[in-house]
Coordinates of C-alpha atoms in Angstrom, one line a residue:
X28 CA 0.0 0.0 0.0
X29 CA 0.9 3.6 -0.7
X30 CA 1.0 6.1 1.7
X31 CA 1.6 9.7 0.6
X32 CA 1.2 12.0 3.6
X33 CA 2.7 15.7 4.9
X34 CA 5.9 14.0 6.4
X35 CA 6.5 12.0 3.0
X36 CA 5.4 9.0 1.2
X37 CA 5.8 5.3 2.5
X38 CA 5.0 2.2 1.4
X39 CA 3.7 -0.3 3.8
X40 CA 3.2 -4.3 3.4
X41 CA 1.2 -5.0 6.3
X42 CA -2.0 -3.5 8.3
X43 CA 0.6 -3.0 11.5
X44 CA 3.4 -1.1 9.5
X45 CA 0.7 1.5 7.8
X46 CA -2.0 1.7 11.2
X47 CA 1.5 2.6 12.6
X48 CA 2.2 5.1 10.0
X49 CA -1.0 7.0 10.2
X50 CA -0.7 7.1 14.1
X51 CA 2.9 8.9 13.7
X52 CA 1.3 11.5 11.2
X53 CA -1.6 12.0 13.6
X54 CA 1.3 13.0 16.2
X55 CA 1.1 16.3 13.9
X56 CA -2.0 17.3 14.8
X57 CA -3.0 18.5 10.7
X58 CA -1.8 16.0 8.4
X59 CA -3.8 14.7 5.3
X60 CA -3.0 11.1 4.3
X61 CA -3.8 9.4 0.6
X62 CA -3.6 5.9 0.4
X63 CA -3.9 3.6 -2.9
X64 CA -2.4 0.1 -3.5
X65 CA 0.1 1.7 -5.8
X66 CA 1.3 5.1 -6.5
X67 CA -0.8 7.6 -8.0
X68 CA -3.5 4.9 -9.0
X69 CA -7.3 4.4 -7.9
X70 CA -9.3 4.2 -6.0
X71 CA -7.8 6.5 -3.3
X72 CA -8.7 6.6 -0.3
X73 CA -7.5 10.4 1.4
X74 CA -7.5 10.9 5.7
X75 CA -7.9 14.1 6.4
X76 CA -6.2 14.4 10.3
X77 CA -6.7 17.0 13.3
X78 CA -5.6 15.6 16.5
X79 CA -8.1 12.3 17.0
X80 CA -10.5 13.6 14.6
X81 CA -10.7 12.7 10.7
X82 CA -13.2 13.4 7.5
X83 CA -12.6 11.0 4.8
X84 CA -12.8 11.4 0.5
X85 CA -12.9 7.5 -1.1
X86 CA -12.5 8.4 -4.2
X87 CA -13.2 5.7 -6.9
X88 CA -11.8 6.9 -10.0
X89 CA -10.6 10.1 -12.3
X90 CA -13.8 10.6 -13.3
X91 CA -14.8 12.6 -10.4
X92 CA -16.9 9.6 -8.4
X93 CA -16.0 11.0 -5.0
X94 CA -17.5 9.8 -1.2
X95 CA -17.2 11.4 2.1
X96 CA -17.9 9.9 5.6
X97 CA -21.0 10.8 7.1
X98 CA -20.0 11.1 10.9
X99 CA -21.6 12.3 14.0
X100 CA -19.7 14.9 15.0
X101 CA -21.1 18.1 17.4
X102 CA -19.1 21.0 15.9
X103 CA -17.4 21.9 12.8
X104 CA -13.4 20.5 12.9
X105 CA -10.7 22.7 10.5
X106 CA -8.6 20.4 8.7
X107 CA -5.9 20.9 6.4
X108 CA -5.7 20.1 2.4
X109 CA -3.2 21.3 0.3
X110 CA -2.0 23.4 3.4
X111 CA -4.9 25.4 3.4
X112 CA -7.6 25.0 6.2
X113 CA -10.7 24.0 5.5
X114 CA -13.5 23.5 8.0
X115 CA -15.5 20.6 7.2
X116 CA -19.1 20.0 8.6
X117 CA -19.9 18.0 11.8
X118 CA -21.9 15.5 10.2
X119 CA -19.0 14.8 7.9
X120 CA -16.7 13.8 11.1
X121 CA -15.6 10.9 12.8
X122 CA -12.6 9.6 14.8
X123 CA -9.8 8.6 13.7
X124 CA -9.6 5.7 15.0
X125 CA -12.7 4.9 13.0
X126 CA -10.8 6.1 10.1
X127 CA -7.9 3.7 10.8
X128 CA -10.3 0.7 10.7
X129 CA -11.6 2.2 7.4
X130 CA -8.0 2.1 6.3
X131 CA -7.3 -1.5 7.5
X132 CA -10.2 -3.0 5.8
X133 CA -8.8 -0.5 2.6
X134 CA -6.0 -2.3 2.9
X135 CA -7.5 -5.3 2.4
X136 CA -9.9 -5.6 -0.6
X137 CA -9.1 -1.9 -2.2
X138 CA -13.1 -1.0 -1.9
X139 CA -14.3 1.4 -0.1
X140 CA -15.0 0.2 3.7
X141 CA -18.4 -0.5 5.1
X142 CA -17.3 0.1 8.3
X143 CA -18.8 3.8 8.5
X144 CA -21.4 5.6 6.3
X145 CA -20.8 7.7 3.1
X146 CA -22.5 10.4 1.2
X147 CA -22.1 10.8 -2.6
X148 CA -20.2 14.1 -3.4

């Protein structure tokens, strides 16, 4: 799998080596991860990090078929993309530890995990 985040890219072979990798970019507070089972190919599944909080894009292909987690957040979370804050919607939050387990079963099957709900963009 990979991994091409705000502290560099890394490739990882195993769930351990990239759940650890997304912990240490978390230790950032802002960081925005894209993951894909090879580089620059789809579907692409992008983490957007602050602190224990993360909004997630799966996006399936170049043709602009795009999801985003439907979370139960309470308040609006700023996040960073591009290096530019952008404040995403509480119902479009979840924890990211959620969004590791979306990642680990990414990392299995390259589909986009049932393990939270999406909304179409």
């Amino acid at each position: 799998m990979y991994i091409s985040s705000n502290i560099g890219n890394y490739e990882c072979y195993t769930i351990d080596e990239m759940k650890g990798y997304i912990l240490k970019c978390a230790e950032n507070v802002f960081d925005e991860l894209w993951i894909s089972k090879d580089k620059n190919d789809y579907p692409i599944l992008v983490i957007l990090i602050n602190d224990n909080y993360a909004c997630l894009h799966f996006f399936i292909d170049d043709k602009g078929t795009v999801f985003q987690s439907v979370g139960n957040g309470y308040e609006d979370i700023s996040f960073k993309l591009n290096n530019d804050e952008i404040t995403m919607p509480a119902n479009s939050v979840i924890l990211l530890d959620d969004a590791i387990k979306c990642a680990e079963q990414f990392f299995i099957d390259c589909d986009k995990p049932n393990c939270i709900k999406w909304s179409s963009l």
